[in-house]
PDB file of C-alpha atoms and ligand atoms in Angstrom:
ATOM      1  CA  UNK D   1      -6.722   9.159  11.459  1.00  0.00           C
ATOM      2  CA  UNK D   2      -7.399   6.753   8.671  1.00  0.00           C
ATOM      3  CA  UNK D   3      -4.777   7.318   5.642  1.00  0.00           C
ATOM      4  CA  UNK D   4      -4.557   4.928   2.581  1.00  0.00           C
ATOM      5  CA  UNK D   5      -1.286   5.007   0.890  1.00  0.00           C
ATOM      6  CA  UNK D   6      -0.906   4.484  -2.537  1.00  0.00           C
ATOM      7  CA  UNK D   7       2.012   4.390  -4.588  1.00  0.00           C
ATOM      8  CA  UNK D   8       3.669   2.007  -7.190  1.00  0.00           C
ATOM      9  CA  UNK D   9       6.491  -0.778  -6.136  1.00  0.00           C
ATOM     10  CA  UNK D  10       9.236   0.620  -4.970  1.00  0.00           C
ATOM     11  CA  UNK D  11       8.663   4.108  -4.243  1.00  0.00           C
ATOM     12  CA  UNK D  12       8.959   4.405  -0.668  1.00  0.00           C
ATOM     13  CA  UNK D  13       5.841   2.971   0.906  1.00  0.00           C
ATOM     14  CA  UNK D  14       6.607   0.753   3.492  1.00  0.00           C
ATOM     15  CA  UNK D  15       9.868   2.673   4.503  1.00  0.00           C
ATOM     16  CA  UNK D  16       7.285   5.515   5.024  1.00  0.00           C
ATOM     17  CA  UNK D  17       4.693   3.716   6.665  1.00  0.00           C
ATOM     18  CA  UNK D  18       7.384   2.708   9.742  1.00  0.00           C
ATOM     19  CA  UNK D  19       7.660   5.913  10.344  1.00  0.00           C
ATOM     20  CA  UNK D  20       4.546   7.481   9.922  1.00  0.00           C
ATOM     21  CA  UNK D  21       2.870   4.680  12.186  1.00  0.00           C
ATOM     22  CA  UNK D  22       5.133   5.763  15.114  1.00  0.00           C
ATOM     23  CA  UNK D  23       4.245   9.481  14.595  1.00  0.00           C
ATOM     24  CA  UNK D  24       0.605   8.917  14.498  1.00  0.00           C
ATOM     25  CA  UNK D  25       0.589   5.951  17.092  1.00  0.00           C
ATOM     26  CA  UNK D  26      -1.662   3.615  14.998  1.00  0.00           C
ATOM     27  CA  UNK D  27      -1.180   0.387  13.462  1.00  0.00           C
ATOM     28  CA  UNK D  28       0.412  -0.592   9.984  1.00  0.00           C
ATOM     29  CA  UNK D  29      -2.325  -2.215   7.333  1.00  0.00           C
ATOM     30  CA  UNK D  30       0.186  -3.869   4.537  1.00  0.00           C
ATOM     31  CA  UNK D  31      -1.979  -5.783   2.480  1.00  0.00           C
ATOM     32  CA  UNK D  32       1.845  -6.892   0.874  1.00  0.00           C
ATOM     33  CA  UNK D  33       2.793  -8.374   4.398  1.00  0.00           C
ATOM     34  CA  UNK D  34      -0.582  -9.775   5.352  1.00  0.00           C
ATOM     35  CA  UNK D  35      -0.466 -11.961   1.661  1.00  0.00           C
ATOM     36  CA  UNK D  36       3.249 -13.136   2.505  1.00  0.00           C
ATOM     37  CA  UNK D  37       2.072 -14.035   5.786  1.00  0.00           C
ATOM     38  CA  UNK D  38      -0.398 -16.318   4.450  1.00  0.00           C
ATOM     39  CA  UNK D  39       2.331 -17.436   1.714  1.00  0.00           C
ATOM     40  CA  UNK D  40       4.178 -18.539   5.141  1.00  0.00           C
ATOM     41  CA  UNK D  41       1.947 -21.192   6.182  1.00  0.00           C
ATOM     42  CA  UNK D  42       2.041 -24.563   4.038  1.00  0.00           C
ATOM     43  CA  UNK D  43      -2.006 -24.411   2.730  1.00  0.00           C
ATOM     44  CA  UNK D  44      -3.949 -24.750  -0.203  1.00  0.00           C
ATOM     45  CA  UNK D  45      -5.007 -20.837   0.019  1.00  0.00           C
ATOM     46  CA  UNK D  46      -0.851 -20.240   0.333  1.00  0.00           C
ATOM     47  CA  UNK D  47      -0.322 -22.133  -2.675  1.00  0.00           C
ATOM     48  CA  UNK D  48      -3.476 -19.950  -4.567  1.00  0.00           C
ATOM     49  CA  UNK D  49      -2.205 -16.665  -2.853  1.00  0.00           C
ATOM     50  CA  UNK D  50       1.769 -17.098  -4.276  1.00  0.00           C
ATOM     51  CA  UNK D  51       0.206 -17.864  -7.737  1.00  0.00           C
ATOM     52  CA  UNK D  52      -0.760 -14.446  -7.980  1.00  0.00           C
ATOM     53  CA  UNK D  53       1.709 -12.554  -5.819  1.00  0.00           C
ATOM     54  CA  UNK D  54       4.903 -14.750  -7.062  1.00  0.00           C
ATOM     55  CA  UNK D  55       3.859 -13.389 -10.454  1.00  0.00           C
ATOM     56  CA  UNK D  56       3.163  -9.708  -9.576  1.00  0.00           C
ATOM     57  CA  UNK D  57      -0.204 -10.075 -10.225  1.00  0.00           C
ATOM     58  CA  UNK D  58      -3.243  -8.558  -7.624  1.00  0.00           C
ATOM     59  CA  UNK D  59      -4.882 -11.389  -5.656  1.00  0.00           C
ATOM     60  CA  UNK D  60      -8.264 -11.535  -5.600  1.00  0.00           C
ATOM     61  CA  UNK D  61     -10.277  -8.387  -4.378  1.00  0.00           C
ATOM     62  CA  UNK D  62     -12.970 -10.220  -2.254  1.00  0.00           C
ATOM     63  CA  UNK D  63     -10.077 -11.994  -0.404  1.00  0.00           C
ATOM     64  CA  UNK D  64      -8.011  -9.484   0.159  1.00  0.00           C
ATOM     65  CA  UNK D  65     -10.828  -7.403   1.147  1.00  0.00           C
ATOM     66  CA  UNK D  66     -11.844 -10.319   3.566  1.00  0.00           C
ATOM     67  CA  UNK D  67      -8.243  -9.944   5.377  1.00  0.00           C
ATOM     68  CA  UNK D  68      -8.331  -6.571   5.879  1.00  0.00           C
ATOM     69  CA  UNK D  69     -11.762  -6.825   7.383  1.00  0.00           C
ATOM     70  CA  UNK D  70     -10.921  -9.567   9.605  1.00  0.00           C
ATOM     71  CA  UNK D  71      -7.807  -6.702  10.989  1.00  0.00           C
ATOM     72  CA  UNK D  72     -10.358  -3.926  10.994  1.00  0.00           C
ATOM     73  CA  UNK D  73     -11.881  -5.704  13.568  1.00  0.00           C
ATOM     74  CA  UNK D  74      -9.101  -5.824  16.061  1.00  0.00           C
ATOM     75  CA  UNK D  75      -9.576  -3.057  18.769  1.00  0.00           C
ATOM     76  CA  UNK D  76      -6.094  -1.427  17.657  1.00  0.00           C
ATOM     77  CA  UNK D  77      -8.335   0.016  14.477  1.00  0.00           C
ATOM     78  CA  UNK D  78     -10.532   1.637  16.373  1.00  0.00           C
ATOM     79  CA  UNK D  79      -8.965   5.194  16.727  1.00  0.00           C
ATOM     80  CA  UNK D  80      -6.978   5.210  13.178  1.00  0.00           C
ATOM     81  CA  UNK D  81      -4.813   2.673  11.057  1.00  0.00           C
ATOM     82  CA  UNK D  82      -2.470   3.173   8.057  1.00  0.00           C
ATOM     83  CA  UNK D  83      -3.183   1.703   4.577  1.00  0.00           C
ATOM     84  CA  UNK D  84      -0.328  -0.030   2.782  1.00  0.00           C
ATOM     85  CA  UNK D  85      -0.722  -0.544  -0.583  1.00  0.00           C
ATOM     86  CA  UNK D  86      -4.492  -0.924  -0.188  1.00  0.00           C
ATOM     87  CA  UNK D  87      -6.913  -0.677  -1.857  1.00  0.00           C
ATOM     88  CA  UNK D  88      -5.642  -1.190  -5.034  1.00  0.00           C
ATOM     89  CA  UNK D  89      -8.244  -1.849  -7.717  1.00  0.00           C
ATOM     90  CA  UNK D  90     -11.766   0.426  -8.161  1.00  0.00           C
ATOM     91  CA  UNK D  91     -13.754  -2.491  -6.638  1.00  0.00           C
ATOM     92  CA  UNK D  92     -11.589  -2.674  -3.506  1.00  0.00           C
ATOM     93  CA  UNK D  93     -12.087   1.362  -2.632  1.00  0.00           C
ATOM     94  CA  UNK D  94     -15.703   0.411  -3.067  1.00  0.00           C
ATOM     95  CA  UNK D  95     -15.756  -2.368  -0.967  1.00  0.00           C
ATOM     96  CA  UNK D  96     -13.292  -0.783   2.004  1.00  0.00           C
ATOM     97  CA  UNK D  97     -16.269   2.255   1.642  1.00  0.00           C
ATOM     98  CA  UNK D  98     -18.945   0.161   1.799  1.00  0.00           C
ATOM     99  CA  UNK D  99     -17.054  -1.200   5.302  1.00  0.00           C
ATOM    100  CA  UNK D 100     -16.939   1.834   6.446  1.00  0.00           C
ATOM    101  CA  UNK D 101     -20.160   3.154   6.357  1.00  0.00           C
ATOM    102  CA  UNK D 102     -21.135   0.170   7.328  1.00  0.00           C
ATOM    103  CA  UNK D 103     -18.822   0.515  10.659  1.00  0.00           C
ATOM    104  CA  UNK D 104     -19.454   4.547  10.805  1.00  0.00           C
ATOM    105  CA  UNK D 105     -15.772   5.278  10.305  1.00  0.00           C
ATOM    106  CA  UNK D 106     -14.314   7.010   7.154  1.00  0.00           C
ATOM    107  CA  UNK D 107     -10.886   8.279   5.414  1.00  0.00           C
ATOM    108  CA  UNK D 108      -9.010  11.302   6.201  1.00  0.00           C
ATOM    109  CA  UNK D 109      -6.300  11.446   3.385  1.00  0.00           C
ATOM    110  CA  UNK D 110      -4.760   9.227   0.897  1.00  0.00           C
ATOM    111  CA  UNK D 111      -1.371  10.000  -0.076  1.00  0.00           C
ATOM    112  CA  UNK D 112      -0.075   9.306  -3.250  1.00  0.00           C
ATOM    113  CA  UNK D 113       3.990   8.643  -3.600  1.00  0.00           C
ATOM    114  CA  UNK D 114       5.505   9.107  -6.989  1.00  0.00           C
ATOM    115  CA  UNK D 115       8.997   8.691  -8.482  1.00  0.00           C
ATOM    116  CA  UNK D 116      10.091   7.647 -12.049  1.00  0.00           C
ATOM    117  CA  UNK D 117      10.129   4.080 -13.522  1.00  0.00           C
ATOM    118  CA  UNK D 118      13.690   3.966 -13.884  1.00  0.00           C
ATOM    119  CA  UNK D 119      14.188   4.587 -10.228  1.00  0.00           C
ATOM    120  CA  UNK D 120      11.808   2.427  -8.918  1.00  0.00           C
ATOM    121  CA  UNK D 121      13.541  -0.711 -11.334  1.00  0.00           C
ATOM    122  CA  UNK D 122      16.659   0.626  -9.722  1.00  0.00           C
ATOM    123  CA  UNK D 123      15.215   0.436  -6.236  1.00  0.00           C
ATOM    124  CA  UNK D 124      14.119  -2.816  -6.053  1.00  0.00           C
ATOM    125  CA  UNK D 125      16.748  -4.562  -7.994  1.00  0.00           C
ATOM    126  CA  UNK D 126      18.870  -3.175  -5.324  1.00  0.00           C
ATOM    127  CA  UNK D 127      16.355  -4.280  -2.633  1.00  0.00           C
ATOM    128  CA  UNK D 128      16.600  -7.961  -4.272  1.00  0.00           C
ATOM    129  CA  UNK D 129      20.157  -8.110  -3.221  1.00  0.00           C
ATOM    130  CA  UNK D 130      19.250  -8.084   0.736  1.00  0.00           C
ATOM    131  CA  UNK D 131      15.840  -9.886   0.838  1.00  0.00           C
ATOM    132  CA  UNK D 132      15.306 -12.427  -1.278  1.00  0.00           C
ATOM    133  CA  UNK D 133      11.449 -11.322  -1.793  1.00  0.00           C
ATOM    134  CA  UNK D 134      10.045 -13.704  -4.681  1.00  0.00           C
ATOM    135  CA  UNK D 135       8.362 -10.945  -6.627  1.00  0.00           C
ATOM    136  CA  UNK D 136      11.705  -8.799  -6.482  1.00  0.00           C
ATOM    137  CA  UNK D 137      13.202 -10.152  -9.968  1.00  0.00           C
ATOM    138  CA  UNK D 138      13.319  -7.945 -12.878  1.00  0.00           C
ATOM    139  CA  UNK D 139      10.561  -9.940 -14.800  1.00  0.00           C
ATOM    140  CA  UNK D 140       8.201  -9.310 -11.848  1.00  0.00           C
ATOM    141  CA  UNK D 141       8.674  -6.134 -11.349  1.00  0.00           C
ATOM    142  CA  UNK D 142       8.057  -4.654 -14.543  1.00  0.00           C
ATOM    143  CA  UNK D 143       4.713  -7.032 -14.252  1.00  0.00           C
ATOM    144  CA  UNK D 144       4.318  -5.135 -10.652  1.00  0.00           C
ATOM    145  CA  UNK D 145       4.765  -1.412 -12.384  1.00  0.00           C
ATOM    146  CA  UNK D 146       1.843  -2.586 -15.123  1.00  0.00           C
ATOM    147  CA  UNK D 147      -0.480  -3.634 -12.717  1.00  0.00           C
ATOM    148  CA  UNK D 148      -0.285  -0.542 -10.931  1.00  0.00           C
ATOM    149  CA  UNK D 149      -0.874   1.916 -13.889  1.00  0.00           C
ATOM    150  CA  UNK D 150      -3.533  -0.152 -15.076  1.00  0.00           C
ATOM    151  CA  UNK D 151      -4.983  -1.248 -12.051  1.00  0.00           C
ATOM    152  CA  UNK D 152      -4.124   1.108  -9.199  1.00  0.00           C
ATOM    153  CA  UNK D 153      -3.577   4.538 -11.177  1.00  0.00           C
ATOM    154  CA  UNK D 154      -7.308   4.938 -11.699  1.00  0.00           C
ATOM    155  CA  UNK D 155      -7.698   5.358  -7.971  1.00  0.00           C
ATOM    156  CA  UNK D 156      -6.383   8.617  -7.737  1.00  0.00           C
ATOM    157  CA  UNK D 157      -8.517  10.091  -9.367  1.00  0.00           C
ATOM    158  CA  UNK D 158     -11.077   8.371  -7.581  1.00  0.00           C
ATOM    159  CA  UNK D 159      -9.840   9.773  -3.880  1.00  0.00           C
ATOM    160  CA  UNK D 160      -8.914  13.217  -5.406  1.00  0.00           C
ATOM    161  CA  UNK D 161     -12.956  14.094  -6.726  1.00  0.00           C
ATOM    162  CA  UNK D 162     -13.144  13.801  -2.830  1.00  0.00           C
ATOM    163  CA  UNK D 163     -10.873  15.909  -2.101  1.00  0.00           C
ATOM    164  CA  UNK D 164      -9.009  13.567   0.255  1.00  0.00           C
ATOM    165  CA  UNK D 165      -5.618  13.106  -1.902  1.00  0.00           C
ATOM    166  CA  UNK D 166      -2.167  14.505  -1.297  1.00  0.00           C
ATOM    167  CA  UNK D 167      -0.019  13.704  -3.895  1.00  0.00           C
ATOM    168  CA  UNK D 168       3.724  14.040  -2.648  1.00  0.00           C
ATOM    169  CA  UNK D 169       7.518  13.673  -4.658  1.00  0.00           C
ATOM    170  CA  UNK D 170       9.035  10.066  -3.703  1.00  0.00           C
ATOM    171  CA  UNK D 171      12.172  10.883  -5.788  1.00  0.00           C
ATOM    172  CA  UNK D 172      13.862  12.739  -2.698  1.00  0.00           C
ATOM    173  CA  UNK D 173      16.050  11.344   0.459  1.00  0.00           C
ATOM    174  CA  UNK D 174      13.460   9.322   2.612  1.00  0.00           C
ATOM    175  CA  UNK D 175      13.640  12.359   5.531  1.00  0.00           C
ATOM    176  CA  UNK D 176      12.785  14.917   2.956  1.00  0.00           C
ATOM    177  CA  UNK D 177       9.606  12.312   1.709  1.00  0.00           C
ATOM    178  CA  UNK D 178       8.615  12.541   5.546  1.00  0.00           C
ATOM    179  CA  UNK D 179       8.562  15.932   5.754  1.00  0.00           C
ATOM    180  CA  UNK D 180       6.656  16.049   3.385  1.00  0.00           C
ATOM    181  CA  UNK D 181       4.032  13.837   4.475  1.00  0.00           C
ATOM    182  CA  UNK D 182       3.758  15.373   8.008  1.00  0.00           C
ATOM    183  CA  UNK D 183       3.250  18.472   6.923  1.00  0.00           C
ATOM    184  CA  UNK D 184       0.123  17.200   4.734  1.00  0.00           C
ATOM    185  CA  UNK D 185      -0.682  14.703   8.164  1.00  0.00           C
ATOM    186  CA  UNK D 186      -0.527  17.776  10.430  1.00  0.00           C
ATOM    187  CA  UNK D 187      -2.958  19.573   8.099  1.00  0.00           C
ATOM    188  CA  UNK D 188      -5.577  17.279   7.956  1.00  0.00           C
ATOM    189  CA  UNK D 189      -5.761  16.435  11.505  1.00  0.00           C
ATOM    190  CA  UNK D 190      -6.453  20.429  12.148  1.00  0.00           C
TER     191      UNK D 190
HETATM  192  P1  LIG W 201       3.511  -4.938  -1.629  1.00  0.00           P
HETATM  193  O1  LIG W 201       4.203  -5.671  -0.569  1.00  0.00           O
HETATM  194  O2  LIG W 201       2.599  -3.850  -1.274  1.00  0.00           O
HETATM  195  O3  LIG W 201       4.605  -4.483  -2.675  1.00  0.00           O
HETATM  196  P2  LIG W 201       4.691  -3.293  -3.745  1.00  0.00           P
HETATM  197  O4  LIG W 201       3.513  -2.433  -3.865  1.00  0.00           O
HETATM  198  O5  LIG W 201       5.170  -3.950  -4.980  1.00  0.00           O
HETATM  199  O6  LIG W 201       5.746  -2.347  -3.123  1.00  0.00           O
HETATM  200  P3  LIG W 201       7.087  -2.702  -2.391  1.00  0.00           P
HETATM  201  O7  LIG W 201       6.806  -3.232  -1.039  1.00  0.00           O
HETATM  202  O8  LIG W 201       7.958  -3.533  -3.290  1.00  0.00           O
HETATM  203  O9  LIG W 201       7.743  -1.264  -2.349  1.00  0.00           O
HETATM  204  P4  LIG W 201       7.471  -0.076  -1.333  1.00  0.00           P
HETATM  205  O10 LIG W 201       6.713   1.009  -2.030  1.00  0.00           O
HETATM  206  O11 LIG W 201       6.947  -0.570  -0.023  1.00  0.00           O
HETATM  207  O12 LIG W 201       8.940   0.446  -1.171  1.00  0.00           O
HETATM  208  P5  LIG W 201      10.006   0.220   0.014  1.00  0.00           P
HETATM  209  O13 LIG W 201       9.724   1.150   1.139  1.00  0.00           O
HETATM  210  O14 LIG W 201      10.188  -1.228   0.304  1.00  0.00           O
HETATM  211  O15 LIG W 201       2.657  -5.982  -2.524  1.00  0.00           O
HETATM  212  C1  LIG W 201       3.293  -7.160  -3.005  1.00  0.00           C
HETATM  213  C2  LIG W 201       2.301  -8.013  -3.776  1.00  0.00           C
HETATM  214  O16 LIG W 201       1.238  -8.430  -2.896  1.00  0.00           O
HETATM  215  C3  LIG W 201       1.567  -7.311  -4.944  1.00  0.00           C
HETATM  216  O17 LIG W 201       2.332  -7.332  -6.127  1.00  0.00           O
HETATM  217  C4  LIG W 201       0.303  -8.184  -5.040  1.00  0.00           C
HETATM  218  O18 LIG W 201       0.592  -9.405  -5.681  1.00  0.00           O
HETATM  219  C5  LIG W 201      -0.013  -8.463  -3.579  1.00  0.00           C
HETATM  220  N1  LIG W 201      -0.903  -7.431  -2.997  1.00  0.00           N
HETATM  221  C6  LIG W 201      -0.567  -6.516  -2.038  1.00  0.00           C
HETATM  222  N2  LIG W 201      -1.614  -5.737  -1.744  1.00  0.00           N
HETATM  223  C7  LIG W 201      -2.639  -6.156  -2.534  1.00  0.00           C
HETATM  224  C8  LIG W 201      -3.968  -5.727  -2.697  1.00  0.00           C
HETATM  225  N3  LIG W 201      -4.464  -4.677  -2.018  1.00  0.00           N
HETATM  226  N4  LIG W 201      -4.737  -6.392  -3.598  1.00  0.00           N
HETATM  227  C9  LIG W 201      -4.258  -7.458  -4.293  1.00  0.00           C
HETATM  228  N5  LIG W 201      -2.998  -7.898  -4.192  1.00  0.00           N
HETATM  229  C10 LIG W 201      -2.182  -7.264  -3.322  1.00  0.00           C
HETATM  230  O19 LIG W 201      11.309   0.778  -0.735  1.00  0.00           O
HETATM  231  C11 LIG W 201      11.881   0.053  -1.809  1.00  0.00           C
HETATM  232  C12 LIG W 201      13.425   0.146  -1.717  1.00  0.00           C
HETATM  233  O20 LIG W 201      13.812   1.506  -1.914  1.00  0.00           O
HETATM  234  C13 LIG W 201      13.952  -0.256  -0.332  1.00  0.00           C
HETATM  235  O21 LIG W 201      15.164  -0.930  -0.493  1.00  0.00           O
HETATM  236  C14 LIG W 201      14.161   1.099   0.374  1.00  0.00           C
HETATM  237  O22 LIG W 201      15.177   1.038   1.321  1.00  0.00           O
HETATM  238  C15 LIG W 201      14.500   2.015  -0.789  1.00  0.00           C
HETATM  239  N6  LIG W 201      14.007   3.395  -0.585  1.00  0.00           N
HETATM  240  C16 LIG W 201      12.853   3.764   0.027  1.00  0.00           C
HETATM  241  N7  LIG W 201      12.720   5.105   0.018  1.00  0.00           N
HETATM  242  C17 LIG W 201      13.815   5.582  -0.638  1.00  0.00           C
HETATM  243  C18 LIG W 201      14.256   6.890  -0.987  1.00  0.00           C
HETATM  244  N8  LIG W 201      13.530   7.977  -0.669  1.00  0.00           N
HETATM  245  N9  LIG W 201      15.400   7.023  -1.679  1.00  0.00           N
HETATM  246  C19 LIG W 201      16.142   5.912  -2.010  1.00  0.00           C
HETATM  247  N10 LIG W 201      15.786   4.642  -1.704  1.00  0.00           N
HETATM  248  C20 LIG W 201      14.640   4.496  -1.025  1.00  0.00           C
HETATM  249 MG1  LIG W 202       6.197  -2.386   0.730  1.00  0.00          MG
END
């Protein structure tokens, strides 16, 4: 299966996506982890690449679309992979379908995780105190939650005139959120 996951920071994705990756046995897309990967390495692009992500802003599509690709390739993708927080802008869902049909595969769901503001701020702050992630200050993260409903939001209607999204309630315990998102797994791979 081929699921994008969309959802704004600090709802639940990536504690999701662990598990759902084990259930469905196929590998685990962040487009999050891929960009602090490159922020890792002591470059010119890691230097461009924090400018953006430091300041919760999207980095550019074409690159991050050029990344993805690059994992796409890698025989692991062949059977099914999970989306993390990609694609995130209009022009990115175009560009990961124009991959597609150029590589005759195409999405089965997108699932859309949603909890209030408020919790999400309260989320992350907490988060901040364990990791250290640059982008995790309060600043930031209101930047982050802007992006996404100006940004990202517009992609769900986008996936759902396609019938392909699953909307589910992020403000619940994290096995109650996986429920969930079985259940709406296990009925799209009937
Ligand atoms: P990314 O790494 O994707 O970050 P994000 O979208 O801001 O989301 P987070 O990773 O912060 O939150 P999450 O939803 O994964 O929640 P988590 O499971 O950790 O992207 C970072 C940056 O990279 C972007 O801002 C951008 O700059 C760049 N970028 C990435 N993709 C891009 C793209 N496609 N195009 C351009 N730029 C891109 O949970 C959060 C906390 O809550 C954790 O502490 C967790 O333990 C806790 N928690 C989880 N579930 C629950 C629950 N049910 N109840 C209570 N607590 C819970
Ligand atoms: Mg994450």
């Amino acid at each position: 299966m081929r699921i994008v996951f969309i959802g704004p920071p600090g709802v639940g994705k990536g504690t999701q996506c662990k598990r759902l990756v084990e259930y469905l046995c196929i590998p685990h897309l962040s487009t999050g982890e891929m960009l602090r990967e490159v922020k890792r390495q002591d470059t010119a692009l890691s230097r461009w690449v924090s400018s953006y992500v430091d300041a919760g802003k999207l980095a550019p599509d074409h690159l991050v679309m050029r990344i993805v690709a690059q994992r796409l390739a890698n025989p692991d993708c062949e059977t099914g992979c999970l989306f993390d927080g990609f694609p995130r802008t209009l022009v990115q869902a175009q560009l990961l379908d124009e991959h597609f049909a150029k590589t005759g595969r195409r999405l089965d769901l997108v699932l859309d995780l949603q909890a209030p503001e408020e919790e999400l701020v309260h989320r992350l702050l907490k988060r901040a105190e364990l990791e250290h992630r640059a982008d995790d200050t309060y600043e930031t993260i209101r930047a982050r939650l802007h992006v996404f409903q100006t940004q990202t939001a517009p992609l769900l209607e986008y996936y759902d005139r396609r019938g392909l999204l699953c909307s589910v309630n992020g403000l619940q315990s994290a096995d109650e959120v996986f429920r969930e998102i079985k259940t709406a797994v296990d009925r799209g791979r009937k």
